[in-house]
Short mmCIF file of C-alpha atoms and ligand atoms in Angstrom, two decimals:
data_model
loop_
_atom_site.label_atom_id
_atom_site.label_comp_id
_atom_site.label_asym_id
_atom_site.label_seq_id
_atom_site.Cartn_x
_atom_site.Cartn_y
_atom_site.Cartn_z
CA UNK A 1 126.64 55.06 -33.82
CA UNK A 2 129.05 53.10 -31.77
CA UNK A 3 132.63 53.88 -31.33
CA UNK A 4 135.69 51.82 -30.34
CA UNK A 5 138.29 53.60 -28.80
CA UNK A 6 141.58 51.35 -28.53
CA UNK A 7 144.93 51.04 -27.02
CA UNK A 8 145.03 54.59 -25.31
CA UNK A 9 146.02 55.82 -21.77
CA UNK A 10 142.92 57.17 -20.07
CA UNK A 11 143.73 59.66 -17.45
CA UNK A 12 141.14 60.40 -14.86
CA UNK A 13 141.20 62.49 -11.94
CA UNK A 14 142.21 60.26 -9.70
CA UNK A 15 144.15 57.35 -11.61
CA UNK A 16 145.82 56.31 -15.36
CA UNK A 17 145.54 53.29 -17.08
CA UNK A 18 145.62 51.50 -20.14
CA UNK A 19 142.16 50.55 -21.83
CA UNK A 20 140.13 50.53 -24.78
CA UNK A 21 136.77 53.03 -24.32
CA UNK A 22 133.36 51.04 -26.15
CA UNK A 23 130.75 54.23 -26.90
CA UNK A 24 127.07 53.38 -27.53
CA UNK A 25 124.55 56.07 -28.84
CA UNK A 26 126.29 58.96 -26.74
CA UNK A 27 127.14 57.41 -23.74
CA UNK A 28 130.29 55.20 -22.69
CA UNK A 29 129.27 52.01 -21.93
CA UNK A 30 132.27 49.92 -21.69
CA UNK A 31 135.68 49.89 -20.50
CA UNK A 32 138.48 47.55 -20.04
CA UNK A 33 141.58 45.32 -21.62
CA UNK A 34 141.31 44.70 -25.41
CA UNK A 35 137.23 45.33 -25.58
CA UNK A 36 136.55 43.02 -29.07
CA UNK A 37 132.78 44.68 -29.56
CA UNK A 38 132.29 45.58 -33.35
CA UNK A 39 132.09 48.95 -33.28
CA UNK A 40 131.08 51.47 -36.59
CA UNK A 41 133.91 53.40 -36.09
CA UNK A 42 137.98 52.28 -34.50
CA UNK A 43 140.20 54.84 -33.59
CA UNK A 44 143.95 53.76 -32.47
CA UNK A 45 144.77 55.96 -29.20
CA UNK A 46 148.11 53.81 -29.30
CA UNK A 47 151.01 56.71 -27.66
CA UNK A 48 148.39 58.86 -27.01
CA UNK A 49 146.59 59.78 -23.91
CA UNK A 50 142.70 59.75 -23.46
CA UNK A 51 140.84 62.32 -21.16
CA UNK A 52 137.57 63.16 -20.65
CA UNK A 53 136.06 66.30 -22.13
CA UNK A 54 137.17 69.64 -20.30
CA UNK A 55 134.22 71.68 -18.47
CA UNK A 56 134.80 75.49 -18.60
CA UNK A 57 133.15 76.92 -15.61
CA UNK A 58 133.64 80.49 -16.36
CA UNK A 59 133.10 81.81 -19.50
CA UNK A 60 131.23 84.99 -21.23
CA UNK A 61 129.50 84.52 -24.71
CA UNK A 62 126.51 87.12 -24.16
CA UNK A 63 128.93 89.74 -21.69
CA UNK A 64 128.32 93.75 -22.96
CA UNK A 65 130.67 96.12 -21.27
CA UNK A 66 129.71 99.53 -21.28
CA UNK A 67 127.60 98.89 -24.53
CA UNK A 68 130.32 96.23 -26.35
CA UNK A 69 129.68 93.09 -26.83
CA UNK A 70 131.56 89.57 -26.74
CA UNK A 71 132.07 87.29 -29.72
CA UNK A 72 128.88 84.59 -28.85
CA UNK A 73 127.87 80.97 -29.27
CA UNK A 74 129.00 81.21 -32.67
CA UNK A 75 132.52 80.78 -31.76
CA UNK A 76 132.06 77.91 -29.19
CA UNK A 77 134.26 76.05 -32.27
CA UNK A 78 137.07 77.47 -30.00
CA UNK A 79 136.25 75.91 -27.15
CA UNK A 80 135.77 72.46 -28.80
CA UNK A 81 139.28 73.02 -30.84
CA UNK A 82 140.85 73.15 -26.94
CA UNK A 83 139.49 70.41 -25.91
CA UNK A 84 137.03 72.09 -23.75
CA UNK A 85 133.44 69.96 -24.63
CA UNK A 86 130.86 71.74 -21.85
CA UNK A 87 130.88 75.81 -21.14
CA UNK A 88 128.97 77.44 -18.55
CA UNK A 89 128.02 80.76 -19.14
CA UNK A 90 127.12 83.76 -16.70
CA UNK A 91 123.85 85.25 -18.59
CA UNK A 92 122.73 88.80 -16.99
CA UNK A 93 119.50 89.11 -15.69
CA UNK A 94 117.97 91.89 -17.68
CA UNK A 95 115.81 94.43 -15.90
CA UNK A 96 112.06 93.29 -15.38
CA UNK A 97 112.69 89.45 -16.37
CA UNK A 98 112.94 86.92 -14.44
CA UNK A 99 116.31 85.07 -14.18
CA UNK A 100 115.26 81.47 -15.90
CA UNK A 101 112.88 84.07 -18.17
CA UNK A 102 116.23 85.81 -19.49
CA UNK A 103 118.06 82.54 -19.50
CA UNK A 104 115.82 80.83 -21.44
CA UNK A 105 115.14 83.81 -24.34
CA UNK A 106 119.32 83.44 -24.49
CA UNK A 107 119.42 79.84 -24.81
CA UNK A 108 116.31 79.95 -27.18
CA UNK A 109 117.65 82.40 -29.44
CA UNK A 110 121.29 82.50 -29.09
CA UNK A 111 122.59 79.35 -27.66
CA UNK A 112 120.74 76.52 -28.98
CA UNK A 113 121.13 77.63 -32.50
CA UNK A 114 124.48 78.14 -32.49
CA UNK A 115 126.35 76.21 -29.82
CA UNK A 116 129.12 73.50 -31.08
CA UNK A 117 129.90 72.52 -27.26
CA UNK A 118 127.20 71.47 -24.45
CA UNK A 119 126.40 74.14 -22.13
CA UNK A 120 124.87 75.37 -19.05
CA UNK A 121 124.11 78.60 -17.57
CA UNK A 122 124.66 80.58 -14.38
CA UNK A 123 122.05 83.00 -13.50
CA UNK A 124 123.56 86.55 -13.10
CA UNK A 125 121.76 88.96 -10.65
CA UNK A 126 121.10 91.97 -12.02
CA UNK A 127 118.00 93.46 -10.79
CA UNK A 128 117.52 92.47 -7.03
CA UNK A 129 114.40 92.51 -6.18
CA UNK A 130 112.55 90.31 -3.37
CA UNK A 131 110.93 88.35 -6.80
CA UNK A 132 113.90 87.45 -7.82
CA UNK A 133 115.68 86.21 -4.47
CA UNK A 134 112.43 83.96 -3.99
CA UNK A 135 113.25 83.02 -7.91
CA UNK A 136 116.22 81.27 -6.70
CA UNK A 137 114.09 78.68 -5.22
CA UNK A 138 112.91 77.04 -7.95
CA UNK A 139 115.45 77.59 -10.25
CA UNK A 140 116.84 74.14 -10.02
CA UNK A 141 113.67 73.09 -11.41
CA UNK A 142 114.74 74.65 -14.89
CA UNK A 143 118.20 73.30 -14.82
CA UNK A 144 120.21 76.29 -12.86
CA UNK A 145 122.11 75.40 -9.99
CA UNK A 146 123.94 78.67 -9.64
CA UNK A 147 123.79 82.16 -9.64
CA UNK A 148 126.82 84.37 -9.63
CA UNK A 149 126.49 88.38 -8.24
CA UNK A 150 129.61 91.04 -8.92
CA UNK A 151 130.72 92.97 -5.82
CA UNK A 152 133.00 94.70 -8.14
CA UNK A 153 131.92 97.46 -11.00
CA UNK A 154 130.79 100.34 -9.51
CA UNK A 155 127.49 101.81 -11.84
CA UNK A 156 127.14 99.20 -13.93
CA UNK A 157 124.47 97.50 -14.68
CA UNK A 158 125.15 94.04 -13.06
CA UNK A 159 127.22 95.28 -9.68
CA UNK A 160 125.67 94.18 -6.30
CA UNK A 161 125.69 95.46 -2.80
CA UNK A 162 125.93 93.05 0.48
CA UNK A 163 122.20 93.86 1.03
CA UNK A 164 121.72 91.18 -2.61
CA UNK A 165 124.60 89.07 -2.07
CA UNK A 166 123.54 88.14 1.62
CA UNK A 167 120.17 87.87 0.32
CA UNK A 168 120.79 85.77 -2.53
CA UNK A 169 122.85 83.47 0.20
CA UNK A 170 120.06 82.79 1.76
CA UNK A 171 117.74 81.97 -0.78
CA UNK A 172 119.86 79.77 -2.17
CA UNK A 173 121.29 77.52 0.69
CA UNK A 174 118.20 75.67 1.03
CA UNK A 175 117.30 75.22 -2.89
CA UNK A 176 120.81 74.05 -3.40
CA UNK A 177 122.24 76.45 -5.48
CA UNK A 178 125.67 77.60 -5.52
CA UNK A 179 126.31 81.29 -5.04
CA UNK A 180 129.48 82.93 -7.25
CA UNK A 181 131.25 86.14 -6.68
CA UNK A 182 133.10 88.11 -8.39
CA UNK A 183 135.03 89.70 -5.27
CA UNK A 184 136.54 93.37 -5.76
CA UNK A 185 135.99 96.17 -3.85
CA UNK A 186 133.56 98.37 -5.88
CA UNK A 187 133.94 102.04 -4.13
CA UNK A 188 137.85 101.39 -3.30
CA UNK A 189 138.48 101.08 -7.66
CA UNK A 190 136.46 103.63 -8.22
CA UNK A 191 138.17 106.29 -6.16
CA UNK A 192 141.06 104.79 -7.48
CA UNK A 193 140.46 104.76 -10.75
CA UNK A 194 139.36 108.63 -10.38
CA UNK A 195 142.62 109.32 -9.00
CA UNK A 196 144.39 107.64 -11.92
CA UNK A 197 142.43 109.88 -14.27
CA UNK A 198 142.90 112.75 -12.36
CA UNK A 199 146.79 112.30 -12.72
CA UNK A 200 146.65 111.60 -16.45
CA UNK A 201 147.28 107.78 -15.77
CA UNK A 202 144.84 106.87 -18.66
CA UNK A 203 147.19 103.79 -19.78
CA UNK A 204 145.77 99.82 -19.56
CA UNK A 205 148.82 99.91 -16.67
CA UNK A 206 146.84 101.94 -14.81
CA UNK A 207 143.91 99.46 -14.58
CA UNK A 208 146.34 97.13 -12.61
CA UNK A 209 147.58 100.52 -10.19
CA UNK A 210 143.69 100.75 -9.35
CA UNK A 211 142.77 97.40 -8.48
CA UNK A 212 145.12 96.52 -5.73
CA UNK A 213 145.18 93.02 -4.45
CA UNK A 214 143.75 94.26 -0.85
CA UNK A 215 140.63 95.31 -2.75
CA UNK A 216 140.40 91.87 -3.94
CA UNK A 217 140.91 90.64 -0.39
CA UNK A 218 138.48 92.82 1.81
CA UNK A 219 135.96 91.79 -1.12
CA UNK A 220 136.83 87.97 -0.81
CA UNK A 221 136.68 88.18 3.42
CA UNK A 222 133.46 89.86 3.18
CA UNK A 223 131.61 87.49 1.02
CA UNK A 224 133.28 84.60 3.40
CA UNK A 225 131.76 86.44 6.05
CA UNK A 226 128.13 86.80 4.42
CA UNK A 227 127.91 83.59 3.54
CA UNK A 228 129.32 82.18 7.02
CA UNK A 229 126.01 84.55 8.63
CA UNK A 230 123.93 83.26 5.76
CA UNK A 231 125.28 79.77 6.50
CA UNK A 232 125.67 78.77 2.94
CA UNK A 233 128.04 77.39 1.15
CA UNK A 234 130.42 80.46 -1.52
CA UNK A 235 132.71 80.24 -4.64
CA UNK A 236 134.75 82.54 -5.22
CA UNK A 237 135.78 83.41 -9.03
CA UNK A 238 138.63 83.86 -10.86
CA UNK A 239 141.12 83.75 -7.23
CA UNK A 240 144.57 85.92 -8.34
CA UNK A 241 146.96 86.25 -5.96
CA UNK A 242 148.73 84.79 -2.89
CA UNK A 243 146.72 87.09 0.54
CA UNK A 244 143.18 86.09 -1.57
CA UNK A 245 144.12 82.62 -1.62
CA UNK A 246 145.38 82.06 1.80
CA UNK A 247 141.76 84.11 3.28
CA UNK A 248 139.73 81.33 1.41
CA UNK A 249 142.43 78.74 2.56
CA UNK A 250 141.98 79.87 6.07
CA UNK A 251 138.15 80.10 6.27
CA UNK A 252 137.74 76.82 4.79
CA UNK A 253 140.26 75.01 7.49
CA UNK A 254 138.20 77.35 9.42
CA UNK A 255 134.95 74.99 8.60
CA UNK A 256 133.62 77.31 6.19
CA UNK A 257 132.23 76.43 3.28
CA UNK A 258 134.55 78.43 0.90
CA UNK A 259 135.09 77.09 -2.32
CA UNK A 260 137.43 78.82 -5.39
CA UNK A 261 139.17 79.12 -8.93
CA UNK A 262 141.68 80.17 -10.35
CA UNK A 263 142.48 81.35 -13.95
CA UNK A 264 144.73 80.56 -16.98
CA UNK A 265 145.73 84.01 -17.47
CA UNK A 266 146.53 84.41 -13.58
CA UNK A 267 148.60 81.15 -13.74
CA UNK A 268 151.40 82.05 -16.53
CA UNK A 269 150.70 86.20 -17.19
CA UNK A 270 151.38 89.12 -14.99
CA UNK A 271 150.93 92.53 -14.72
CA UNK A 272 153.95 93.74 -16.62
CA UNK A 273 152.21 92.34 -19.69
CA UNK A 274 149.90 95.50 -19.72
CA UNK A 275 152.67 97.92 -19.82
CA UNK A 276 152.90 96.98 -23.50
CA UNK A 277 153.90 99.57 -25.39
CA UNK A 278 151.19 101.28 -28.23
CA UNK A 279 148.25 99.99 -26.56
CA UNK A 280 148.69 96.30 -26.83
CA UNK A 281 148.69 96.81 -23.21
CA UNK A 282 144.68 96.83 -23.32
CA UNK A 283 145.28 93.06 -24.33
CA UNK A 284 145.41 91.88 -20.75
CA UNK A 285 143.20 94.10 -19.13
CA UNK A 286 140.74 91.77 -17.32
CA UNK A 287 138.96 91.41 -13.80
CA UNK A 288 140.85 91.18 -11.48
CA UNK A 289 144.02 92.56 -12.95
CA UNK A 290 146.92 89.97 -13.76
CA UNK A 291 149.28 90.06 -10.69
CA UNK A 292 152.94 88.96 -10.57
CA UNK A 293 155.29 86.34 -11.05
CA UNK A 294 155.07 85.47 -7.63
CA UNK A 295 151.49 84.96 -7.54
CA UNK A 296 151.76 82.66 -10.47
CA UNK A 297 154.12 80.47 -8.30
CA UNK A 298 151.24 80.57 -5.26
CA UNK A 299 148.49 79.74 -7.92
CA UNK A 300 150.29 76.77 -9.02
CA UNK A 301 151.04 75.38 -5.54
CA UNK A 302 147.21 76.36 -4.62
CA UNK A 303 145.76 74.41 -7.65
CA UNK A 304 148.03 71.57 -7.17
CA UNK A 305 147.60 71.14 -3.14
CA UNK A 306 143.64 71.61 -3.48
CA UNK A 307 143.45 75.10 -2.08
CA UNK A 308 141.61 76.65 -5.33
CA UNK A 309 139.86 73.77 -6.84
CA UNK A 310 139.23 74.49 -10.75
CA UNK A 311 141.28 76.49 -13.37
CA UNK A 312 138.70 78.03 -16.13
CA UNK A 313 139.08 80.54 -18.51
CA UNK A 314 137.40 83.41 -18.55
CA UNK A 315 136.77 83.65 -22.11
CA UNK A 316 135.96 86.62 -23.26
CA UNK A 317 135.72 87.49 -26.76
CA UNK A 318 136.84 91.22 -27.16
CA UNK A 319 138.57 92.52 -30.27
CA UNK A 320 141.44 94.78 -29.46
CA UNK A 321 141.09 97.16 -32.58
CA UNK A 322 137.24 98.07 -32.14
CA UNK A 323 136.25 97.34 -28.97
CA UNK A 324 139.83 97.27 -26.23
CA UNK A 325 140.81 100.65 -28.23
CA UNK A 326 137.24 102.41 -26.98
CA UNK A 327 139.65 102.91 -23.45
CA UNK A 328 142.85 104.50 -25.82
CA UNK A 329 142.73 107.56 -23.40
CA UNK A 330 140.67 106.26 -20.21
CA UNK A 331 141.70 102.68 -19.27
CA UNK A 332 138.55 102.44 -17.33
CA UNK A 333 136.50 102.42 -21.23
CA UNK A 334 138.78 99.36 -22.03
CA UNK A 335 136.04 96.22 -21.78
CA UNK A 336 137.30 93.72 -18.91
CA UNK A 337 138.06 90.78 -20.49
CA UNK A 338 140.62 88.40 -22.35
CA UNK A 339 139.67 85.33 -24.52
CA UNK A 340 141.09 82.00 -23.97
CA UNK A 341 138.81 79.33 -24.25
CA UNK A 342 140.92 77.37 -26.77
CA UNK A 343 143.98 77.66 -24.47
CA UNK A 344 143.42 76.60 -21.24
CA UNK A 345 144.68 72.65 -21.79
CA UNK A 346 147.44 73.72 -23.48
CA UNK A 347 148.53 75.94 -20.82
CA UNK A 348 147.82 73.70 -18.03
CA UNK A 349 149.22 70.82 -19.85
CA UNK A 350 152.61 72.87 -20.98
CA UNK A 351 153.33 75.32 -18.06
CA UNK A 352 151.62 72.71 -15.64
CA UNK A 353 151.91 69.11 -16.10
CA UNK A 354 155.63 69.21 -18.17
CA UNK A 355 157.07 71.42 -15.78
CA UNK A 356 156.34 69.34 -12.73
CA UNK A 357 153.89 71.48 -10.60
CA UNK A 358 150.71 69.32 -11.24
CA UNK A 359 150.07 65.69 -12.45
CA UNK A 360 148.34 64.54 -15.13
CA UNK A 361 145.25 63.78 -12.67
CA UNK A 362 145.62 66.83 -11.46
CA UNK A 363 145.06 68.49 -14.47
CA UNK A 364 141.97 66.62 -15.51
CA UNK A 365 140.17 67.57 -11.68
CA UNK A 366 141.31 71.19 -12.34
CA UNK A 367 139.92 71.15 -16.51
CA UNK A 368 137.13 68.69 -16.06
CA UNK A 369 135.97 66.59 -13.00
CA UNK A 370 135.80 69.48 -10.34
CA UNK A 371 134.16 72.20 -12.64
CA UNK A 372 131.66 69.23 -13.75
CA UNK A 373 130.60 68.60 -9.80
CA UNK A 374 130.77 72.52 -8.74
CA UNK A 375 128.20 73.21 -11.73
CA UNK A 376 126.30 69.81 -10.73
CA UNK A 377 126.95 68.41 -13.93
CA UNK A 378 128.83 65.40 -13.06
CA UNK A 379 126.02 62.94 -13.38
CA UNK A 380 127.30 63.15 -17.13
CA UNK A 381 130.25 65.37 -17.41
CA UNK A 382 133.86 65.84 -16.63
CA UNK A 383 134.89 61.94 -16.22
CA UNK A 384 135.99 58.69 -18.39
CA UNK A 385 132.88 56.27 -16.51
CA UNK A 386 130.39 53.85 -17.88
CA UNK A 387 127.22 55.43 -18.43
CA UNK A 388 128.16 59.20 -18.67
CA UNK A 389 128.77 61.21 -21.57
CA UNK A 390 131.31 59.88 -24.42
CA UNK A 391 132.99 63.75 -23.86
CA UNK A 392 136.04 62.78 -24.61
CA UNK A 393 139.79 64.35 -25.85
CA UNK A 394 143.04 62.53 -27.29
CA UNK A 395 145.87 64.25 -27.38
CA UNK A 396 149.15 63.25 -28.70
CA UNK A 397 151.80 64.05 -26.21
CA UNK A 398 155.08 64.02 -28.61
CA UNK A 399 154.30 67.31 -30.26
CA UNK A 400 155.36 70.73 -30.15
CA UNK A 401 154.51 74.16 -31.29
CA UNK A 402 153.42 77.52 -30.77
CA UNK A 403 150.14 79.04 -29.64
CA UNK A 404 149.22 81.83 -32.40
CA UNK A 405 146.30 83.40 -33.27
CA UNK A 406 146.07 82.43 -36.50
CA UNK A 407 145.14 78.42 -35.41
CA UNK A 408 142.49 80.64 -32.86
CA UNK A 409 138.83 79.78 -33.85
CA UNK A 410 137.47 82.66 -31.41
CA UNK A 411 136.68 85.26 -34.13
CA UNK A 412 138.62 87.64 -32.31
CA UNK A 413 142.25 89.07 -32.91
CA UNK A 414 144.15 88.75 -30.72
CA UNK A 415 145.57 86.06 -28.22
CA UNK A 416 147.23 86.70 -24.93
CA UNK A 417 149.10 83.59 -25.03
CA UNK A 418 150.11 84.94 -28.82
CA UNK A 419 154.47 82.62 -29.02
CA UNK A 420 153.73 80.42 -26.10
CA UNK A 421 155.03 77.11 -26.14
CA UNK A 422 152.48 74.24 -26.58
CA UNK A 423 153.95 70.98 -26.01
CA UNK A 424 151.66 68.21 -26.92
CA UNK A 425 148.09 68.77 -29.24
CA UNK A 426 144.93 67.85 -29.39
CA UNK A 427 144.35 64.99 -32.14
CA UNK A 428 140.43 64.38 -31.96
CA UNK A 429 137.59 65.39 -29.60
CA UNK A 430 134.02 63.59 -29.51
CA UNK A 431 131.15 65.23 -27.73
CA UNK A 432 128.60 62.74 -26.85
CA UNK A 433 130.15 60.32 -29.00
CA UNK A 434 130.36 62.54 -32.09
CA UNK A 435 133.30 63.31 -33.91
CA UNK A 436 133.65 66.92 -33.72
CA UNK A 437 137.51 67.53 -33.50
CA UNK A 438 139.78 65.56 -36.35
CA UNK A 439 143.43 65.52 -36.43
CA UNK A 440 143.21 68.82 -34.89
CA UNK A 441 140.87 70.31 -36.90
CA UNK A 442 136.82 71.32 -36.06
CA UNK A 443 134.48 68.75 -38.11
CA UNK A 444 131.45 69.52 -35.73
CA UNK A 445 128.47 71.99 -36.66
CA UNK A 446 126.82 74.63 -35.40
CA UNK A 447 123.67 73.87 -33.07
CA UNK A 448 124.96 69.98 -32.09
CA UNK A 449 125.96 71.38 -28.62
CA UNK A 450 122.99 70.85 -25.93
CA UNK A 451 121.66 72.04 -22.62
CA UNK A 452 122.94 70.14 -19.41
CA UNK A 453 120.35 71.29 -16.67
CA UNK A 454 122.70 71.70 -13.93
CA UNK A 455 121.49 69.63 -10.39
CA UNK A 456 121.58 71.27 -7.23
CA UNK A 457 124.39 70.39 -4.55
CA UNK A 458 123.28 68.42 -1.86
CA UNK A 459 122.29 65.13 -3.58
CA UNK A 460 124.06 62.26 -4.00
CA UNK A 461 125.35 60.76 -7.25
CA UNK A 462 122.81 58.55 -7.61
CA UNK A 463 119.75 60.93 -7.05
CA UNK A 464 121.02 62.86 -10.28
CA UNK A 465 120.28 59.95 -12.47
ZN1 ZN B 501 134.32 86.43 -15.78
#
């Protein structure tokens, strides 16, 4: 199949321009002024502006808190529908298994049948045992070039103490895989949270009251510090507010190699939105808690300076009349998590690019080109280039409307960005050349999304080949 591509504005991360796109098999394989190769299929991207295919860093198709579990593979429609093309998912290590073993049974049985965008897969420590931390060695090997560990969570399953995470630094510096945290002060929420109870706070409010920002910044300092002893590089996850941001900021001018994120919720929600009246409150209760206005302001300027260097989602496909209602009278039984896959251009895009806080370029490093080189998946992801993946999004700038549930492909129902503003849409999306997205609606199929094995950091672009 080849596909012409004419007359658009392609927007990269670094410059925009006006060219026609030639696609070959899956691959791009030509670019320039009025290409004139016969192609199977035209499409006119006259007015219309031509990115390439978002990468989604942080998302959760296989999460189970406290025994619920997330909407799966089978809704990766949603991610496709926002523009987003590659997700990386955090699979949990289950007890026993190896990490690749447990990744591998997922992909096998859930993933590969299922998915409708490419994906990749951070390992999640779970069960830290020496076996495992020498696991992280070869990991690579099977396509894994990170592992992520949660400082946060007291008692469950997947929560880690500085004895793993410092551990799992140094494993991993030499194999060239990136470690993630999830940085929140375990035993500080939980006598918080018991205190909350204890009072009869049991509303989602109260989730926000019992994970204070400092708990989020002694967490975030002490991983900097492990990994600084470890002498390996750290990214820190979903990044909310402006004392968590300014630690990384100031260990990394420091010479430390302290990389982070950001959120969509964190960029245009805030922590009045779980006072909700009649539980909608539950809604927005995610990991860290949703801060304040402020904060959003910080975010922006940190995303948009360089400070935090990727915006994912967190997707996290909870319904709010099952599952987020298991916490009606204990907000700590509410499961952690908000869905948003299908959002997170729109957001950026509306709240970010027309309101002046970030350029266009901007936006495509934060949605595509840095998550793609974080995850080492750049030698085919996350940029318009000759020879990499034809992952790529149009979207028609003169439109407006409103983000609603009902146009939501995530199988769950609710939205937290239920009456925002969307200014512009998404017209088509190709994944590897296919046509998957058409005038904004899915054409794809289950199973077409593939594997990317993930390279470690550490080489150079053309090692990855
Ligand atoms: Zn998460």
């Amino acid at each position: 199949m080849s596909v012409l591509i004419k007359n658009g504005t392609i927007i990269t991360a670094v410059d925009e321009y006006k060219a026609d796109i030639y696609i070959e098999g899956e691959r791009i394989s030509a670019i320039g002024e009025n290409l004139s190769m016969k192609a199977e299929k035209v499409i006119d991207a006259a007015g219309k502006f031509v990115l390439p295919g978002g990468v989604d860093q942080h998302v959760h198709y296989s999460f189970d808190y406290k025994g619920e579990k997330v909407r799966g593979f089978e809704t990766t429609n949603a991610a496709i529908a926002g523009g987003t093309t590659t997700v990386i998912e955090f699979v949990n290590q289950e007890p026993g298994k190896g990490i690749a073993e447990t990744i591998e049974e997922y992909d096998r049985i859930e993933a590969a049948p299922q998915a409708m965008a490419d994906y990749s897969f951070h390992g999640v420590i779970c069960d830290p045992s020496d076996k495992v931390f020498e696991e992280i060695k070869s990991l690579p090997d099977k396509g894994i070039s990170t592992v992520k560990l949660f400082m946060a969570y007291k008692g469950l399953p997947f929560h880690s103490n500085d004895e793993s995470i410092f551990k799992a630094l140094k494993a991993s510096k030499d194999a060239g895989v990136t470690v993630m945290v999830h940085a929140e002060n375990a035993d500080v929420i939980d006598v918080l949270q018991n205190e909350c109870l204890g009072k009869g706070q049991t509303e989602p409010y109260y989730h926000a009251v019992s994970r204070p920002v400092t708990a989020e910044v002694e967490a975030t300092q002490r991983a900097i510090h492990l990994a600084s002893l470890a002498g390996a590089p750290i990214y820190i996850v979903h990044v909310t507010a402006r004392k968590v941001m300014e630690s990384i900021r100031e260990a990394y001018n420091g010479g430390i190699g302290v990389y982070a994120e950001t959120c969509t919720q964190y960029l245009v929600l805030d922590k009045e939105d779980l006072a909700k009246p009649n539980f909608e409150g539950a809604k927005y209760v995610c990991s860290p808690p949703l801060r304040t206005k402020e904060d959003q302001e910080v975010l922006w300027e940190a995303v948009d300076k360089g400070w935090l260097n990727a915006v994912s989602s967190d997707h996290c496909g909870f319904n709010w009349k099952e599952q987020k209602h298991m916490g009606i009278n204990d907000f700590t039984n509410i499961p952690n998590g908000c869905p948003g896959v299908q959002d997170r251009l729109a957001i950026l895009w509306t709240y970010g690019v027309e309101k002046g806080r970030i350029s266009r370029q901007k936006l495509v490093d934060l949605f595509a080109t840095t998550p793609a080189k974080v995850n080492g998946l750049d030698h085919r992801k996350g940029h318009i280039g000759i020879g990499l993946d034809a992952d790529i999004v149009i979207y028609d700038p003169d439109h407006t409307s409103t983000i609603s549930n009902e146009t939501s492909l995530h199988g769950v129902d609710f939205n937290i960005y239920e009456g925002f503003q969307q200014i512009g849409k998404i017209d088509q999306v190709l994944l590897r050349g296919n046509m998957v997205l058409k005038d904004g609606k899915y054409v794809g199929k289950q199973g077409q999304g593939r594997f990317i094995p993930g390279m470690p950091f550490g080489l150079c672009y053309g090692d990855k080949k």
